[in-house]
Amino acid sequence: MNSENFVANDNLKIWDEIFKKRSWGKYPPIPLIRFVARNFFAVPERQSVRILELGSGPGANLWFMAREGFCVYGIDGSPAACEIARQRLRDEKLDDRIGKIVVGDYFDQLDQFADEYFDAVIDVESLCCNPFERTRQIIARAFSKLKSGGRMFSIAFADGTWGLEGEQVDHH
């Protein structure tokens, strides 16, 4: 196993433990809502729009997009998070909008989807948890899954901050 796979596998285990222990992410971030609204709200047949989230976690973003009528797909390394997402969509009677929610490393899991399949691929602070070169490879694979004219949305933590609250990280 190379060091990048070791880091990725460690990250997946850490996040699975986090998702098992506490609630995380009930609502989507405002920039994602704006992205979806600007690009897809005018589509007359929303259920025909397929959106994939990399690092979908417990499904806050999937829930929002499914609630708005889009067909959602997610990949997350945490089995606990994927089950929470599925259950939330079932509880709100949105499970008919689930294309697929896959457990695994999205570096590998992207290969199960056909090229030019998705209208959008989103990432909310997930790609930045990977080594730089691996992130480049994941983005290249994600772009190959986008339809012509498809869009990618990504938010990453800013240097020196943790989370959207802007708390300073101690660099010592």
mmCIF file of N, CA and C in Angstrom, residues 54-160:
data_model
loop_
_atom_site.group_PDB
_atom_site.id
_atom_site.type_symbol
_atom_site.label_atom_id
_atom_site.label_comp_id
_atom_site.label_asym_id
_atom_site.label_seq_id
_atom_site.Cartn_x
_atom_site.Cartn_y
_atom_site.Cartn_z
ATOM 1 N N LEU A 54 -18.961 14.347 -3.923
ATOM 2 C CA LEU A 54 -17.780 13.647 -3.433
ATOM 3 C C LEU A 54 -17.643 13.956 -1.942
ATOM 4 N N GLY A 55 -17.546 12.938 -1.127
ATOM 5 C CA GLY A 55 -17.476 13.152 0.313
ATOM 6 C C GLY A 55 -18.806 13.646 0.846
ATOM 7 N N SER A 56 -19.864 12.916 0.549
ATOM 8 C CA SER A 56 -21.227 13.360 0.846
ATOM 9 C C SER A 56 -21.586 13.337 2.330
ATOM 10 N N GLY A 57 -20.776 12.698 3.150
ATOM 11 C CA GLY A 57 -21.037 12.695 4.586
ATOM 12 C C GLY A 57 -22.446 12.225 4.908
ATOM 13 N N PRO A 58 -23.051 12.799 5.949
ATOM 14 C CA PRO A 58 -24.388 12.358 6.360
ATOM 15 C C PRO A 58 -25.524 12.930 5.517
ATOM 16 N N GLY A 59 -25.205 13.590 4.421
ATOM 17 C CA GLY A 59 -26.223 13.892 3.425
ATOM 18 C C GLY A 59 -26.923 15.230 3.456
ATOM 19 N N ALA A 60 -26.391 16.223 4.133
ATOM 20 C CA ALA A 60 -27.056 17.532 4.161
ATOM 21 C C ALA A 60 -27.245 18.091 2.751
ATOM 22 N N ASN A 61 -26.213 17.987 1.941
ATOM 23 C CA ASN A 61 -26.294 18.526 0.587
ATOM 24 C C ASN A 61 -27.166 17.647 -0.310
ATOM 25 N N LEU A 62 -27.055 16.337 -0.136
ATOM 26 C CA LEU A 62 -27.913 15.424 -0.897
ATOM 27 C C LEU A 62 -29.379 15.686 -0.572
ATOM 28 N N TRP A 63 -29.672 15.863 0.718
ATOM 29 C CA TRP A 63 -31.040 16.155 1.161
ATOM 30 C C TRP A 63 -31.575 17.408 0.484
ATOM 31 N N PHE A 64 -30.805 18.487 0.515
ATOM 32 C CA PHE A 64 -31.237 19.738 -0.109
ATOM 33 C C PHE A 64 -31.524 19.536 -1.598
ATOM 34 N N MET A 65 -30.595 18.906 -2.303
ATOM 35 C CA MET A 65 -30.758 18.756 -3.755
ATOM 36 C C MET A 65 -31.908 17.805 -4.095
ATOM 37 N N ALA A 66 -32.067 16.737 -3.320
ATOM 38 C CA ALA A 66 -33.198 15.824 -3.537
ATOM 39 C C ALA A 66 -34.517 16.540 -3.263
ATOM 40 N N ARG A 67 -34.546 17.329 -2.209
ATOM 41 C CA ARG A 67 -35.749 18.088 -1.852
ATOM 42 C C ARG A 67 -36.139 19.066 -2.959
ATOM 43 N N GLU A 68 -35.143 19.567 -3.680
ATOM 44 C CA GLU A 68 -35.398 20.477 -4.796
ATOM 45 C C GLU A 68 -35.744 19.730 -6.084
ATOM 46 N N GLY A 69 -35.762 18.403 -6.036
ATOM 47 C CA GLY A 69 -36.233 17.617 -7.170
ATOM 48 C C GLY A 69 -35.166 16.985 -8.034
ATOM 49 N N PHE A 70 -33.893 17.117 -7.674
ATOM 50 C CA PHE A 70 -32.805 16.577 -8.484
ATOM 51 C C PHE A 70 -32.499 15.131 -8.091
ATOM 52 N N CYS A 71 -31.892 14.391 -9.005
ATOM 53 C CA CYS A 71 -31.462 13.021 -8.737
ATOM 54 C C CYS A 71 -30.050 13.094 -8.153
ATOM 55 N N VAL A 72 -29.875 12.553 -6.946
ATOM 56 C CA VAL A 72 -28.615 12.728 -6.240
ATOM 57 C C VAL A 72 -27.834 11.426 -6.098
ATOM 58 N N TYR A 73 -26.534 11.594 -6.119
ATOM 59 C CA TYR A 73 -25.578 10.507 -5.953
ATOM 60 C C TYR A 73 -24.542 10.975 -4.951
ATOM 61 N N GLY A 74 -24.050 10.066 -4.134
ATOM 62 C CA GLY A 74 -23.026 10.426 -3.173
ATOM 63 C C GLY A 74 -22.000 9.326 -3.032
ATOM 64 N N ILE A 75 -20.788 9.753 -2.735
ATOM 65 C CA ILE A 75 -19.714 8.817 -2.404
ATOM 66 C C ILE A 75 -19.096 9.313 -1.107
ATOM 67 N N ASP A 76 -18.999 8.429 -0.127
ATOM 68 C CA ASP A 76 -18.336 8.775 1.118
ATOM 69 C C ASP A 76 -17.670 7.531 1.682
ATOM 70 N N GLY A 77 -16.550 7.720 2.322
ATOM 71 C CA GLY A 77 -15.807 6.603 2.894
ATOM 72 C C GLY A 77 -16.366 6.087 4.194
ATOM 73 N N SER A 78 -17.322 6.780 4.768
ATOM 74 C CA SER A 78 -17.887 6.382 6.057
ATOM 75 C C SER A 78 -19.196 5.622 5.866
ATOM 76 N N PRO A 79 -19.219 4.343 6.227
ATOM 77 C CA PRO A 79 -20.487 3.606 6.173
ATOM 78 C C PRO A 79 -21.559 4.252 7.044
ATOM 79 N N ALA A 80 -21.152 4.757 8.216
ATOM 80 C CA ALA A 80 -22.117 5.399 9.125
ATOM 81 C C ALA A 80 -22.747 6.621 8.460
ATOM 82 N N ALA A 81 -21.925 7.458 7.837
ATOM 83 C CA ALA A 81 -22.442 8.664 7.183
ATOM 84 C C ALA A 81 -23.395 8.307 6.040
ATOM 85 N N CYS A 82 -23.033 7.321 5.245
ATOM 86 C CA CYS A 82 -23.894 6.924 4.121
ATOM 87 C C CYS A 82 -25.240 6.410 4.621
ATOM 88 N N GLU A 83 -25.240 5.660 5.704
ATOM 89 C CA GLU A 83 -26.499 5.159 6.248
ATOM 90 C C GLU A 83 -27.346 6.294 6.814
ATOM 91 N N ILE A 84 -26.708 7.257 7.474
ATOM 92 C CA ILE A 84 -27.432 8.427 7.981
ATOM 93 C C ILE A 84 -28.076 9.178 6.812
ATOM 94 N N ALA A 85 -27.334 9.352 5.732
ATOM 95 C CA ALA A 85 -27.866 10.056 4.549
ATOM 96 C C ALA A 85 -29.051 9.296 3.953
ATOM 97 N N ARG A 86 -28.895 8.006 3.769
ATOM 98 C CA ARG A 86 -29.993 7.195 3.208
ATOM 99 C C ARG A 86 -31.237 7.275 4.089
ATOM 100 N N GLN A 87 -31.021 7.165 5.410
ATOM 101 C CA GLN A 87 -32.148 7.184 6.337
ATOM 102 C C GLN A 87 -32.849 8.536 6.320
ATOM 103 N N ARG A 88 -32.086 9.604 6.267
ATOM 104 C CA ARG A 88 -32.696 10.939 6.221
ATOM 105 C C ARG A 88 -33.559 11.095 4.973
ATOM 106 N N LEU A 89 -33.052 10.644 3.847
ATOM 107 C CA LEU A 89 -33.830 10.745 2.608
ATOM 108 C C LEU A 89 -35.062 9.840 2.646
ATOM 109 N N ARG A 90 -34.923 8.658 3.245
ATOM 110 C CA ARG A 90 -36.097 7.770 3.402
ATOM 111 C C ARG A 90 -37.122 8.405 4.325
ATOM 112 N N ASP A 91 -36.663 8.927 5.460
ATOM 113 C CA ASP A 91 -37.572 9.530 6.439
ATOM 114 C C ASP A 91 -38.366 10.691 5.846
ATOM 115 N N GLU A 92 -37.756 11.417 4.939
ATOM 116 C CA GLU A 92 -38.430 12.566 4.323
ATOM 117 C C GLU A 92 -39.063 12.213 2.975
ATOM 118 N N LYS A 93 -39.162 10.905 2.732
ATOM 119 C CA LYS A 93 -39.807 10.391 1.514
ATOM 120 C C LYS A 93 -39.169 10.947 0.242
ATOM 121 N N LEU A 94 -37.843 11.019 0.278
ATOM 122 C CA LEU A 94 -37.069 11.490 -0.874
ATOM 123 C C LEU A 94 -36.220 10.379 -1.476
ATOM 124 N N ASP A 95 -36.409 9.153 -1.007
ATOM 125 C CA ASP A 95 -35.560 8.066 -1.478
ATOM 126 C C ASP A 95 -35.736 7.767 -2.959
ATOM 127 N N ASP A 96 -36.842 8.218 -3.566
ATOM 128 C CA ASP A 96 -37.015 8.031 -5.009
ATOM 129 C C ASP A 96 -36.094 8.960 -5.814
ATOM 130 N N ARG A 97 -35.438 9.891 -5.136
ATOM 131 C CA ARG A 97 -34.511 10.822 -5.795
ATOM 132 C C ARG A 97 -33.060 10.381 -5.652
ATOM 133 N N ILE A 98 -32.843 9.266 -4.958
ATOM 134 C CA ILE A 98 -31.480 8.759 -4.788
ATOM 135 C C ILE A 98 -31.101 7.955 -6.017
ATOM 136 N N GLY A 99 -30.057 8.404 -6.707
ATOM 137 C CA GLY A 99 -29.492 7.594 -7.781
ATOM 138 C C GLY A 99 -28.699 6.461 -7.161
ATOM 139 N N LYS A 100 -27.764 6.848 -6.277
ATOM 140 C CA LYS A 100 -26.930 5.870 -5.594
ATOM 141 C C LYS A 100 -26.114 6.604 -4.538
ATOM 142 N N ILE A 101 -25.967 5.983 -3.378
ATOM 143 C CA ILE A 101 -25.060 6.466 -2.348
ATOM 144 C C ILE A 101 -24.089 5.332 -2.078
ATOM 145 N N VAL A 102 -22.817 5.580 -2.374
ATOM 146 C CA VAL A 102 -21.794 4.546 -2.372
ATOM 147 C C VAL A 102 -20.818 4.754 -1.221
ATOM 148 N N VAL A 103 -20.492 3.666 -0.531
ATOM 149 C CA VAL A 103 -19.466 3.697 0.509
ATOM 150 C C VAL A 103 -18.129 3.359 -0.141
ATOM 151 N N GLY A 104 -17.155 4.198 0.100
ATOM 152 C CA GLY A 104 -15.809 3.916 -0.393
ATOM 153 C C GLY A 104 -15.030 5.185 -0.662
ATOM 154 N N ASP A 105 -13.817 4.987 -1.062
ATOM 155 C CA ASP A 105 -12.926 6.089 -1.417
ATOM 156 C C ASP A 105 -13.328 6.580 -2.807
ATOM 157 N N TYR A 106 -13.692 7.853 -2.925
ATOM 158 C CA TYR A 106 -14.169 8.320 -4.222
ATOM 159 C C TYR A 106 -13.104 8.263 -5.293
ATOM 160 N N PHE A 107 -11.852 8.192 -4.921
ATOM 161 C CA PHE A 107 -10.777 7.995 -5.904
ATOM 162 C C PHE A 107 -11.045 6.737 -6.720
ATOM 163 N N ASP A 108 -11.470 5.672 -6.051
ATOM 164 C CA ASP A 108 -11.774 4.403 -6.724
ATOM 165 C C ASP A 108 -13.222 4.310 -7.195
ATOM 166 N N GLN A 109 -14.154 4.814 -6.396
ATOM 167 C CA GLN A 109 -15.578 4.634 -6.673
ATOM 168 C C GLN A 109 -16.067 5.417 -7.889
ATOM 169 N N LEU A 110 -15.365 6.456 -8.270
ATOM 170 C CA LEU A 110 -15.781 7.209 -9.460
ATOM 171 C C LEU A 110 -15.810 6.339 -10.709
ATOM 172 N N ASP A 111 -14.978 5.303 -10.733
ATOM 173 C CA ASP A 111 -14.891 4.443 -11.916
ATOM 174 C C ASP A 111 -16.173 3.669 -12.204
ATOM 175 N N GLN A 112 -17.063 3.537 -11.231
ATOM 176 C CA GLN A 112 -18.297 2.787 -11.474
ATOM 177 C C GLN A 112 -19.338 3.588 -12.264
ATOM 178 N N PHE A 113 -19.095 4.878 -12.440
ATOM 179 C CA PHE A 113 -20.019 5.717 -13.192
ATOM 180 C C PHE A 113 -19.499 5.951 -14.600
ATOM 181 N N ALA A 114 -20.417 5.981 -15.548
ATOM 182 C CA ALA A 114 -20.046 6.197 -16.945
ATOM 183 C C ALA A 114 -19.506 7.616 -17.137
ATOM 184 N N ASP A 115 -18.640 7.766 -18.105
ATOM 185 C CA ASP A 115 -18.181 9.096 -18.481
ATOM 186 C C ASP A 115 -19.370 9.910 -18.980
ATOM 187 N N GLU A 116 -19.300 11.214 -18.764
ATOM 188 C CA GLU A 116 -20.331 12.161 -19.206
ATOM 189 C C GLU A 116 -21.721 11.797 -18.658
ATOM 190 N N TYR A 117 -21.789 11.409 -17.408
ATOM 191 C CA TYR A 117 -23.036 10.962 -16.782
ATOM 192 C C TYR A 117 -23.709 12.050 -15.951
ATOM 193 N N PHE A 118 -22.918 12.892 -15.296
ATOM 194 C CA PHE A 118 -23.459 13.855 -14.348
ATOM 195 C C PHE A 118 -23.546 15.269 -14.911
ATOM 196 N N ASP A 119 -24.563 15.980 -14.448
ATOM 197 C CA ASP A 119 -24.711 17.399 -14.777
ATOM 198 C C ASP A 119 -23.831 18.257 -13.879
ATOM 199 N N ALA A 120 -23.570 17.768 -12.666
ATOM 200 C CA ALA A 120 -22.715 18.487 -11.735
ATOM 201 C C ALA A 120 -22.040 17.510 -10.787
ATOM 202 N N VAL A 121 -20.852 17.889 -10.366
ATOM 203 C CA VAL A 121 -20.118 17.198 -9.308
ATOM 204 C C VAL A 121 -19.822 18.259 -8.267
ATOM 205 N N ILE A 122 -20.113 17.931 -7.010
ATOM 206 C CA ILE A 122 -19.851 18.898 -5.944
ATOM 207 C C ILE A 122 -18.921 18.300 -4.895
ATOM 208 N N ASP A 123 -18.216 19.199 -4.251
ATOM 209 C CA ASP A 123 -17.308 18.862 -3.166
ATOM 210 C C ASP A 123 -17.395 19.982 -2.147
ATOM 211 N N VAL A 124 -17.761 19.644 -0.930
ATOM 212 C CA VAL A 124 -17.789 20.631 0.149
ATOM 213 C C VAL A 124 -16.759 20.197 1.189
ATOM 214 N N GLU A 125 -15.584 20.767 1.074
ATOM 215 C CA GLU A 125 -14.491 20.569 2.028
ATOM 216 C C GLU A 125 -14.108 19.111 2.226
ATOM 217 N N SER A 126 -14.103 18.362 1.133
ATOM 218 C CA SER A 126 -13.700 16.965 1.211
ATOM 219 C C SER A 126 -12.393 16.727 0.448
ATOM 220 N N LEU A 127 -12.313 17.247 -0.767
ATOM 221 C CA LEU A 127 -11.111 17.035 -1.569
ATOM 222 C C LEU A 127 -9.858 17.537 -0.868
ATOM 223 N N CYS A 128 -9.992 18.619 -0.122
ATOM 224 C CA CYS A 128 -8.821 19.212 0.535
ATOM 225 C C CYS A 128 -8.245 18.316 1.627
ATOM 226 N N CYS A 129 -8.924 17.229 1.962
ATOM 227 C CA CYS A 129 -8.417 16.288 2.970
ATOM 228 C C CYS A 129 -7.499 15.234 2.351
ATOM 229 N N ASN A 130 -7.246 15.357 1.063
ATOM 230 C CA ASN A 130 -6.388 14.418 0.349
ATOM 231 C C ASN A 130 -5.066 15.073 0.006
ATOM 232 N N PRO A 131 -4.021 14.269 -0.203
ATOM 233 C CA PRO A 131 -2.764 14.840 -0.683
ATOM 234 C C PRO A 131 -2.977 15.534 -2.035
ATOM 235 N N PHE A 132 -2.167 16.541 -2.322
ATOM 236 C CA PHE A 132 -2.355 17.382 -3.501
ATOM 237 C C PHE A 132 -2.416 16.579 -4.801
ATOM 238 N N GLU A 133 -1.472 15.695 -5.031
ATOM 239 C CA GLU A 133 -1.444 14.949 -6.291
ATOM 240 C C GLU A 133 -2.666 14.037 -6.425
ATOM 241 N N ARG A 134 -3.078 13.431 -5.329
ATOM 242 C CA ARG A 134 -4.282 12.586 -5.348
ATOM 243 C C ARG A 134 -5.509 13.439 -5.677
ATOM 244 N N THR A 135 -5.574 14.637 -5.110
ATOM 245 C CA THR A 135 -6.685 15.545 -5.399
ATOM 246 C C THR A 135 -6.730 15.875 -6.887
ATOM 247 N N ARG A 136 -5.581 16.135 -7.473
ATOM 248 C CA ARG A 136 -5.526 16.403 -8.923
ATOM 249 C C ARG A 136 -6.098 15.226 -9.720
ATOM 250 N N GLN A 137 -5.740 14.009 -9.327
ATOM 251 C CA GLN A 137 -6.222 12.819 -10.020
ATOM 252 C C GLN A 137 -7.730 12.645 -9.834
ATOM 253 N N ILE A 138 -8.221 12.901 -8.631
ATOM 254 C CA ILE A 138 -9.652 12.785 -8.364
ATOM 255 C C ILE A 138 -10.417 13.802 -9.209
ATOM 256 N N ILE A 139 -9.934 15.018 -9.255
ATOM 257 C CA ILE A 139 -10.600 16.058 -10.049
ATOM 258 C C ILE A 139 -10.620 15.674 -11.527
ATOM 259 N N ALA A 140 -9.521 15.143 -12.031
ATOM 260 C CA ALA A 140 -9.493 14.701 -13.443
ATOM 261 C C ALA A 140 -10.537 13.616 -13.690
ATOM 262 N N ARG A 141 -10.650 12.655 -12.772
ATOM 263 C CA ARG A 141 -11.665 11.605 -12.920
ATOM 264 C C ARG A 141 -13.071 12.197 -12.834
ATOM 265 N N ALA A 142 -13.256 13.118 -11.896
ATOM 266 C CA ALA A 142 -14.578 13.746 -11.739
ATOM 267 C C ALA A 142 -14.973 14.503 -13.002
ATOM 268 N N PHE A 143 -14.044 15.245 -13.583
ATOM 269 C CA PHE A 143 -14.343 15.979 -14.821
ATOM 270 C C PHE A 143 -14.752 15.038 -15.948
ATOM 271 N N SER A 144 -14.155 13.845 -15.992
ATOM 272 C CA SER A 144 -14.523 12.898 -17.056
ATOM 273 C C SER A 144 -15.949 12.386 -16.885
ATOM 274 N N LYS A 145 -16.496 12.493 -15.691
ATOM 275 C CA LYS A 145 -17.860 12.029 -15.417
ATOM 276 C C LYS A 145 -18.910 13.097 -15.715
ATOM 277 N N LEU A 146 -18.453 14.328 -15.971
ATOM 278 C CA LEU A 146 -19.379 15.419 -16.277
ATOM 279 C C LEU A 146 -19.817 15.398 -17.732
ATOM 280 N N LYS A 147 -21.092 15.669 -17.953
ATOM 281 C CA LYS A 147 -21.599 15.845 -19.303
ATOM 282 C C LYS A 147 -20.944 17.067 -19.921
ATOM 283 N N SER A 148 -21.001 17.176 -21.221
ATOM 284 C CA SER A 148 -20.539 18.390 -21.880
ATOM 285 C C SER A 148 -21.344 19.563 -21.316
ATOM 286 N N GLY A 149 -20.669 20.589 -20.875
ATOM 287 C CA GLY A 149 -21.346 21.722 -20.263
ATOM 288 C C GLY A 149 -21.651 21.530 -18.793
ATOM 289 N N GLY A 150 -21.267 20.360 -18.235
ATOM 290 C CA GLY A 150 -21.485 20.097 -16.819
ATOM 291 C C GLY A 150 -20.645 21.023 -15.957
ATOM 292 N N ARG A 151 -20.983 21.093 -14.694
ATOM 293 C CA ARG A 151 -20.333 22.024 -13.772
ATOM 294 C C ARG A 151 -19.762 21.289 -12.563
ATOM 295 N N MET A 152 -18.666 21.841 -12.053
ATOM 296 C CA MET A 152 -18.111 21.331 -10.804
ATOM 297 C C MET A 152 -18.075 22.472 -9.801
ATOM 298 N N PHE A 153 -18.466 22.152 -8.567
ATOM 299 C CA PHE A 153 -18.465 23.107 -7.471
ATOM 300 C C PHE A 153 -17.599 22.530 -6.359
ATOM 301 N N SER A 154 -16.713 23.362 -5.809
ATOM 302 C CA SER A 154 -15.861 22.898 -4.717
ATOM 303 C C SER A 154 -15.591 24.027 -3.737
ATOM 304 N N ILE A 155 -15.658 23.693 -2.466
ATOM 305 C CA ILE A 155 -15.284 24.604 -1.393
ATOM 306 C C ILE A 155 -14.161 23.914 -0.624
ATOM 307 N N ALA A 156 -13.115 24.674 -0.309
ATOM 308 C CA ALA A 156 -12.024 24.142 0.495
ATOM 309 C C ALA A 156 -11.783 25.051 1.689
ATOM 310 N N PHE A 157 -11.255 24.472 2.741
ATOM 311 C CA PHE A 157 -10.886 25.283 3.896
ATOM 312 C C PHE A 157 -9.811 26.270 3.472
ATOM 313 N N ALA A 158 -9.847 27.475 4.010
ATOM 314 C CA ALA A 158 -8.830 28.473 3.728
ATOM 315 C C ALA A 158 -7.602 28.206 4.596
ATOM 316 N N ASP A 159 -6.462 28.618 4.106
ATOM 317 C CA ASP A 159 -5.223 28.476 4.848
ATOM 318 C C ASP A 159 -5.331 29.218 6.182
ATOM 319 N N GLY A 160 -5.015 28.519 7.261
ATOM 320 C CA GLY A 160 -5.044 29.137 8.572
ATOM 321 C C GLY A 160 -6.389 29.112 9.259
#
